[in-house]
């Protein structure tokens, strides 16, 4: 989905130009499209997609994710889960998958796209801001580009999970341990428990089945969640891997979202049918 979609929201759509910080290298939504086309840039940095993002069904067709993986992610998004998509390599398709998932959040939810080092968080003070109806989107948690979220803004972003927002982001890493090190290392220095801001961590990468996505992107191989221990650590739970869905772990994850369900498999089957029909 593009940033100027009718149901999307960025801080540039909420506040007058006089209240925004505008950087000439990374124009915000609503900037001069001729300038952006000439420079090959949009507000998230160089090399972004033109002409829209693939849908979830298209990603299934090209092998990026199985119907089971898609059904799981749609189930979680429908219950406002916070999702982090990770991959060890660049251009693996992290943002592509995240963008395909965003339309499956509940109707009425609005996306607030953070602008990396240029983010003012002014939307926090706007009376129209409803945490329980908002998805905060961070293109990437890293210091690789000024438009990626890094530094003090990361803790502020993660803190909104406990204040009612759903979070959606990407990061470089191959495991929960990698993301824990990313958050705990310099300059973030965040506690391990910060990982609990995400209800699901989705890994893209080579798998034991040696699958390759026909789109050129890496496929979804694993979906994890994490739960705290009494000793202050975290225990990973696998919701999906090459063996398929782990329904008990999926049920536990839904319970942490305060979702009551009588039959997880029935819920997933209904979602598979919706995806197959192309309906939300």
Short mmCIF file of C-alpha atoms in Angstrom, two decimals:
data_model
loop_
_atom_site.label_atom_id
_atom_site.label_comp_id
_atom_site.label_asym_id
_atom_site.label_seq_id
_atom_site.Cartn_x
_atom_site.Cartn_y
_atom_site.Cartn_z
CA UNK A 1 0.00 0.00 0.00
CA UNK A 2 1.20 3.50 -0.71
CA UNK A 3 1.59 6.17 1.94
CA UNK A 4 -1.13 8.36 0.45
CA UNK A 5 -3.81 5.64 0.59
CA UNK A 6 -7.17 6.88 1.80
CA UNK A 7 -7.04 4.72 4.91
CA UNK A 8 -3.39 5.41 5.64
CA UNK A 9 -2.08 8.18 7.82
CA UNK A 10 1.24 9.90 8.23
CA UNK A 11 2.15 12.81 10.42
CA UNK A 12 2.35 14.94 7.27
CA UNK A 13 -1.36 14.30 6.70
CA UNK A 14 -2.21 15.40 10.22
CA UNK A 15 -0.25 18.59 10.64
CA UNK A 16 0.30 21.77 8.61
CA UNK A 17 3.58 22.17 6.77
CA UNK A 18 4.64 24.90 9.17
CA UNK A 19 4.65 22.36 12.02
CA UNK A 20 6.71 19.73 10.17
CA UNK A 21 10.41 19.24 9.74
CA UNK A 22 11.08 18.75 6.04
CA UNK A 23 14.35 17.32 4.81
CA UNK A 24 15.18 18.03 1.14
CA UNK A 25 16.73 14.59 0.60
CA UNK A 26 13.77 12.62 1.90
CA UNK A 27 10.52 14.32 0.88
CA UNK A 28 7.39 13.41 2.80
CA UNK A 29 4.08 12.21 1.33
CA UNK A 30 2.47 15.04 -0.55
CA UNK A 31 5.79 16.31 -1.89
CA UNK A 32 6.47 17.06 -5.52
CA UNK A 33 6.07 13.69 -7.33
CA UNK A 34 8.13 14.94 -10.28
CA UNK A 35 11.06 15.64 -7.96
CA UNK A 36 10.67 12.24 -6.32
CA UNK A 37 10.55 10.45 -9.68
CA UNK A 38 13.62 12.31 -10.90
CA UNK A 39 15.65 11.44 -7.83
CA UNK A 40 14.23 7.93 -7.39
CA UNK A 41 13.31 8.74 -3.82
CA UNK A 42 10.28 8.82 -1.62
CA UNK A 43 9.96 9.64 2.04
CA UNK A 44 11.40 6.30 3.21
CA UNK A 45 14.61 6.53 1.23
CA UNK A 46 16.10 5.43 -2.10
CA UNK A 47 15.02 2.59 -4.31
CA UNK A 48 11.42 2.28 -3.17
CA UNK A 49 8.73 0.52 -5.18
CA UNK A 50 6.71 2.38 -7.77
CA UNK A 51 3.21 1.32 -8.77
CA UNK A 52 2.06 -0.24 -5.52
CA UNK A 53 2.93 -3.22 -3.36
CA UNK A 54 2.05 -6.89 -3.97
CA UNK A 55 -0.96 -8.24 -2.13
CA UNK A 56 -0.86 -11.15 0.29
CA UNK A 57 -2.39 -13.39 -2.38
CA UNK A 58 0.32 -12.39 -4.85
CA UNK A 59 3.01 -13.22 -2.30
CA UNK A 60 1.43 -16.63 -1.79
CA UNK A 61 1.40 -17.21 -5.55
CA UNK A 62 5.10 -16.38 -5.84
CA UNK A 63 6.11 -18.59 -2.93
CA UNK A 64 7.00 -15.91 -0.38
CA UNK A 65 4.64 -17.49 2.13
CA UNK A 66 2.43 -20.53 2.40
CA UNK A 67 -1.32 -20.31 2.84
CA UNK A 68 -0.80 -21.45 6.46
CA UNK A 69 1.69 -18.66 7.11
CA UNK A 70 -0.64 -16.13 5.50
CA UNK A 71 -3.61 -17.34 7.55
CA UNK A 72 -1.58 -17.11 10.76
CA UNK A 73 -0.42 -13.56 10.04
CA UNK A 74 -3.92 -12.44 9.06
CA UNK A 75 -5.33 -14.00 12.25
CA UNK A 76 -2.79 -12.10 14.34
CA UNK A 77 -3.26 -8.82 12.48
CA UNK A 78 -7.01 -9.10 12.84
CA UNK A 79 -6.53 -9.17 16.60
CA UNK A 80 -4.18 -6.16 16.55
CA UNK A 81 -0.97 -8.11 17.09
CA UNK A 82 2.30 -6.20 16.85
CA UNK A 83 4.49 -7.75 14.15
CA UNK A 84 8.22 -7.54 13.41
CA UNK A 85 9.50 -8.93 10.09
CA UNK A 86 13.20 -9.84 10.08
CA UNK A 87 15.80 -11.16 7.64
CA UNK A 88 19.57 -11.40 7.80
CA UNK A 89 20.07 -9.96 4.32
CA UNK A 90 19.05 -6.71 2.67
CA UNK A 91 16.32 -6.63 -0.01
CA UNK A 92 14.86 -9.87 1.30
CA UNK A 93 11.29 -8.55 1.09
CA UNK A 94 10.73 -7.46 4.69
CA UNK A 95 8.89 -4.25 3.85
CA UNK A 96 7.03 -5.98 1.02
CA UNK A 97 5.55 -8.55 3.41
CA UNK A 98 4.78 -5.92 6.04
CA UNK A 99 2.93 -3.75 3.50
CA UNK A 100 0.89 -6.76 2.33
CA UNK A 101 -0.15 -7.46 5.92
CA UNK A 102 -1.19 -3.93 6.92
CA UNK A 103 -4.57 -3.97 5.09
CA UNK A 104 -5.62 -6.95 7.23
CA UNK A 105 -5.67 -4.98 10.47
CA UNK A 106 -9.22 -4.22 11.67
CA UNK A 107 -11.38 -1.82 9.69
CA UNK A 108 -11.07 1.74 10.94
CA UNK A 109 -7.44 1.36 11.97
CA UNK A 110 -5.14 4.09 10.73
CA UNK A 111 -1.45 3.82 9.98
CA UNK A 112 0.99 6.30 11.41
CA UNK A 113 4.25 5.97 9.52
CA UNK A 114 7.26 7.09 11.53
CA UNK A 115 9.90 9.12 9.68
CA UNK A 116 13.07 7.89 11.31
CA UNK A 117 15.37 10.64 12.57
CA UNK A 118 12.91 13.23 11.23
CA UNK A 119 10.01 11.96 13.37
CA UNK A 120 8.68 14.59 15.79
CA UNK A 121 6.00 12.39 17.43
CA UNK A 122 3.71 15.41 17.23
CA UNK A 123 0.79 13.08 16.49
CA UNK A 124 0.89 11.97 20.14
CA UNK A 125 -0.71 15.29 21.11
CA UNK A 126 -3.36 15.39 18.40
CA UNK A 127 -6.90 14.95 19.80
CA UNK A 128 -7.79 12.70 16.85
CA UNK A 129 -5.13 10.16 17.79
CA UNK A 130 -6.71 6.93 19.09
CA UNK A 131 -4.14 4.36 20.25
CA UNK A 132 -6.70 1.56 20.15
CA UNK A 133 -7.36 2.31 16.48
CA UNK A 134 -3.79 2.98 15.32
CA UNK A 135 -0.95 0.97 13.82
CA UNK A 136 2.48 2.59 14.20
CA UNK A 137 4.66 1.62 11.23
CA UNK A 138 8.46 1.77 11.33
CA UNK A 139 9.96 0.97 7.94
CA UNK A 140 13.06 -0.43 9.63
CA UNK A 141 14.66 -0.34 13.07
CA UNK A 142 18.27 0.45 12.21
CA UNK A 143 20.74 3.27 11.73
CA UNK A 144 21.36 2.48 8.05
CA UNK A 145 19.34 5.43 6.68
CA UNK A 146 18.08 8.65 8.26
CA UNK A 147 14.54 7.56 7.39
CA UNK A 148 14.88 4.40 9.50
CA UNK A 149 13.99 4.49 13.19
CA UNK A 150 17.00 4.58 15.51
CA UNK A 151 18.19 6.14 18.74
CA UNK A 152 15.73 7.41 21.39
CA UNK A 153 12.80 7.09 18.99
CA UNK A 154 12.98 3.28 19.16
CA UNK A 155 12.13 3.12 22.87
CA UNK A 156 9.38 5.66 22.36
CA UNK A 157 7.95 3.58 19.50
CA UNK A 158 8.08 0.32 21.48
CA UNK A 159 6.53 1.98 24.51
CA UNK A 160 3.30 2.59 22.61
CA UNK A 161 2.58 -1.15 22.60
CA UNK A 162 1.63 -1.03 26.28
CA UNK A 163 -0.30 2.18 25.67
CA UNK A 164 -2.67 0.60 23.20
CA UNK A 165 -1.14 0.89 19.72
CA UNK A 166 -0.35 -1.99 17.41
CA UNK A 167 3.21 -1.89 16.08
CA UNK A 168 4.52 -2.98 12.69
CA UNK A 169 8.21 -2.88 11.80
CA UNK A 170 11.14 -4.61 10.14
CA UNK A 171 14.72 -5.22 11.26
CA UNK A 172 17.89 -7.04 10.21
CA UNK A 173 18.42 -10.32 12.03
CA UNK A 174 18.03 -14.07 11.74
CA UNK A 175 16.66 -14.98 15.17
CA UNK A 176 15.07 -13.62 18.33
CA UNK A 177 18.57 -13.53 19.80
CA UNK A 178 19.76 -11.25 17.00
CA UNK A 179 16.93 -8.81 17.66
CA UNK A 180 17.58 -8.93 21.39
CA UNK A 181 21.21 -7.98 20.71
CA UNK A 182 20.11 -5.21 18.34
CA UNK A 183 17.92 -3.66 21.02
CA UNK A 184 20.37 -4.23 23.89
CA UNK A 185 23.46 -2.98 22.06
CA UNK A 186 24.79 0.53 21.53
CA UNK A 187 23.20 3.04 21.25
CA UNK A 188 19.76 1.68 22.19
CA UNK A 189 20.66 -0.16 25.43
CA UNK A 190 17.12 -1.46 25.84
CA UNK A 191 16.23 -4.35 28.16
CA UNK A 192 15.58 -7.80 26.75
CA UNK A 193 11.93 -7.42 27.72
CA UNK A 194 11.60 -4.82 24.96
CA UNK A 195 11.12 -7.75 22.59
CA UNK A 196 7.74 -8.33 24.23
CA UNK A 197 6.48 -5.25 22.38
CA UNK A 198 6.11 -7.60 19.40
CA UNK A 199 3.54 -10.38 19.56
CA UNK A 200 5.04 -12.11 16.54
CA UNK A 201 8.48 -12.08 14.91
CA UNK A 202 8.42 -13.29 11.31
CA UNK A 203 11.65 -14.61 9.80
CA UNK A 204 12.43 -14.51 6.09
CA UNK A 205 15.31 -16.65 4.91
CA UNK A 206 16.56 -19.96 3.55
CA UNK A 207 14.79 -22.90 5.12
CA UNK A 208 15.48 -26.56 5.77
CA UNK A 209 13.28 -27.30 2.76
CA UNK A 210 15.48 -25.06 0.58
CA UNK A 211 12.51 -23.13 -0.75
CA UNK A 212 13.02 -20.20 -3.08
CA UNK A 213 10.40 -17.55 -3.70
CA UNK A 214 9.68 -17.01 -7.37
CA UNK A 215 9.44 -13.27 -6.73
CA UNK A 216 13.12 -13.07 -5.79
CA UNK A 217 12.24 -12.40 -2.15
CA UNK A 218 13.11 -14.81 0.63
CA UNK A 219 10.22 -16.93 1.92
CA UNK A 220 8.68 -16.90 5.39
CA UNK A 221 10.27 -19.78 7.29
CA UNK A 222 9.43 -19.17 10.95
CA UNK A 223 7.07 -17.19 13.15
CA UNK A 224 7.99 -16.83 16.81
CA UNK A 225 6.53 -15.22 19.89
CA UNK A 226 8.26 -14.68 23.23
CA UNK A 227 7.06 -14.99 26.81
CA UNK A 228 8.79 -13.72 29.96
CA UNK A 229 10.21 -16.02 32.61
CA UNK A 230 10.22 -15.50 36.38
CA UNK A 231 14.00 -15.06 36.19
CA UNK A 232 13.66 -12.08 33.85
CA UNK A 233 14.49 -13.89 30.65
CA UNK A 234 12.43 -14.73 27.59
CA UNK A 235 11.29 -18.09 26.28
CA UNK A 236 10.70 -18.33 22.51
CA UNK A 237 7.64 -20.16 21.23
CA UNK A 238 7.41 -21.31 17.62
CA UNK A 239 4.05 -20.59 16.00
CA UNK A 240 5.08 -21.79 12.54
CA UNK A 241 8.11 -23.47 10.97
CA UNK A 242 8.87 -25.98 8.23
CA UNK A 243 6.81 -28.56 10.12
CA UNK A 244 3.75 -26.33 9.79
CA UNK A 245 1.55 -24.54 12.29
CA UNK A 246 1.89 -25.24 16.00
CA UNK A 247 -1.70 -24.71 17.11
CA UNK A 248 -1.05 -24.87 20.85
CA UNK A 249 1.52 -22.08 20.61
CA UNK A 250 -0.82 -20.07 18.37
CA UNK A 251 -3.57 -20.43 20.97
CA UNK A 252 -1.20 -19.27 23.72
CA UNK A 253 -0.23 -16.26 21.62
CA UNK A 254 -3.89 -15.34 21.10
CA UNK A 255 -4.51 -15.70 24.83
CA UNK A 256 -1.78 -13.13 25.52
CA UNK A 257 -3.69 -10.82 23.17
CA UNK A 258 -6.77 -11.47 25.35
CA UNK A 259 -8.50 -13.24 22.48
CA UNK A 260 -10.97 -15.97 23.32
CA UNK A 261 -11.29 -18.64 20.66
CA UNK A 262 -12.93 -22.05 20.85
CA UNK A 263 -11.04 -23.60 17.95
CA UNK A 264 -7.89 -22.05 16.48
CA UNK A 265 -7.94 -24.40 13.48
CA UNK A 266 -11.52 -23.36 12.62
CA UNK A 267 -10.48 -19.71 12.76
CA UNK A 268 -7.50 -20.36 10.50
CA UNK A 269 -9.61 -22.36 8.04
CA UNK A 270 -12.09 -19.49 7.76
CA UNK A 271 -9.21 -17.09 7.05
CA UNK A 272 -7.77 -19.42 4.40
CA UNK A 273 -11.13 -19.30 2.62
CA UNK A 274 -11.20 -15.49 2.83
CA UNK A 275 -7.71 -15.22 1.39
CA UNK A 276 -8.59 -17.66 -1.39
CA UNK A 277 -11.66 -15.56 -2.28
CA UNK A 278 -9.64 -12.38 -2.10
CA UNK A 279 -11.92 -10.86 0.55
CA UNK A 280 -10.99 -9.27 3.85
#
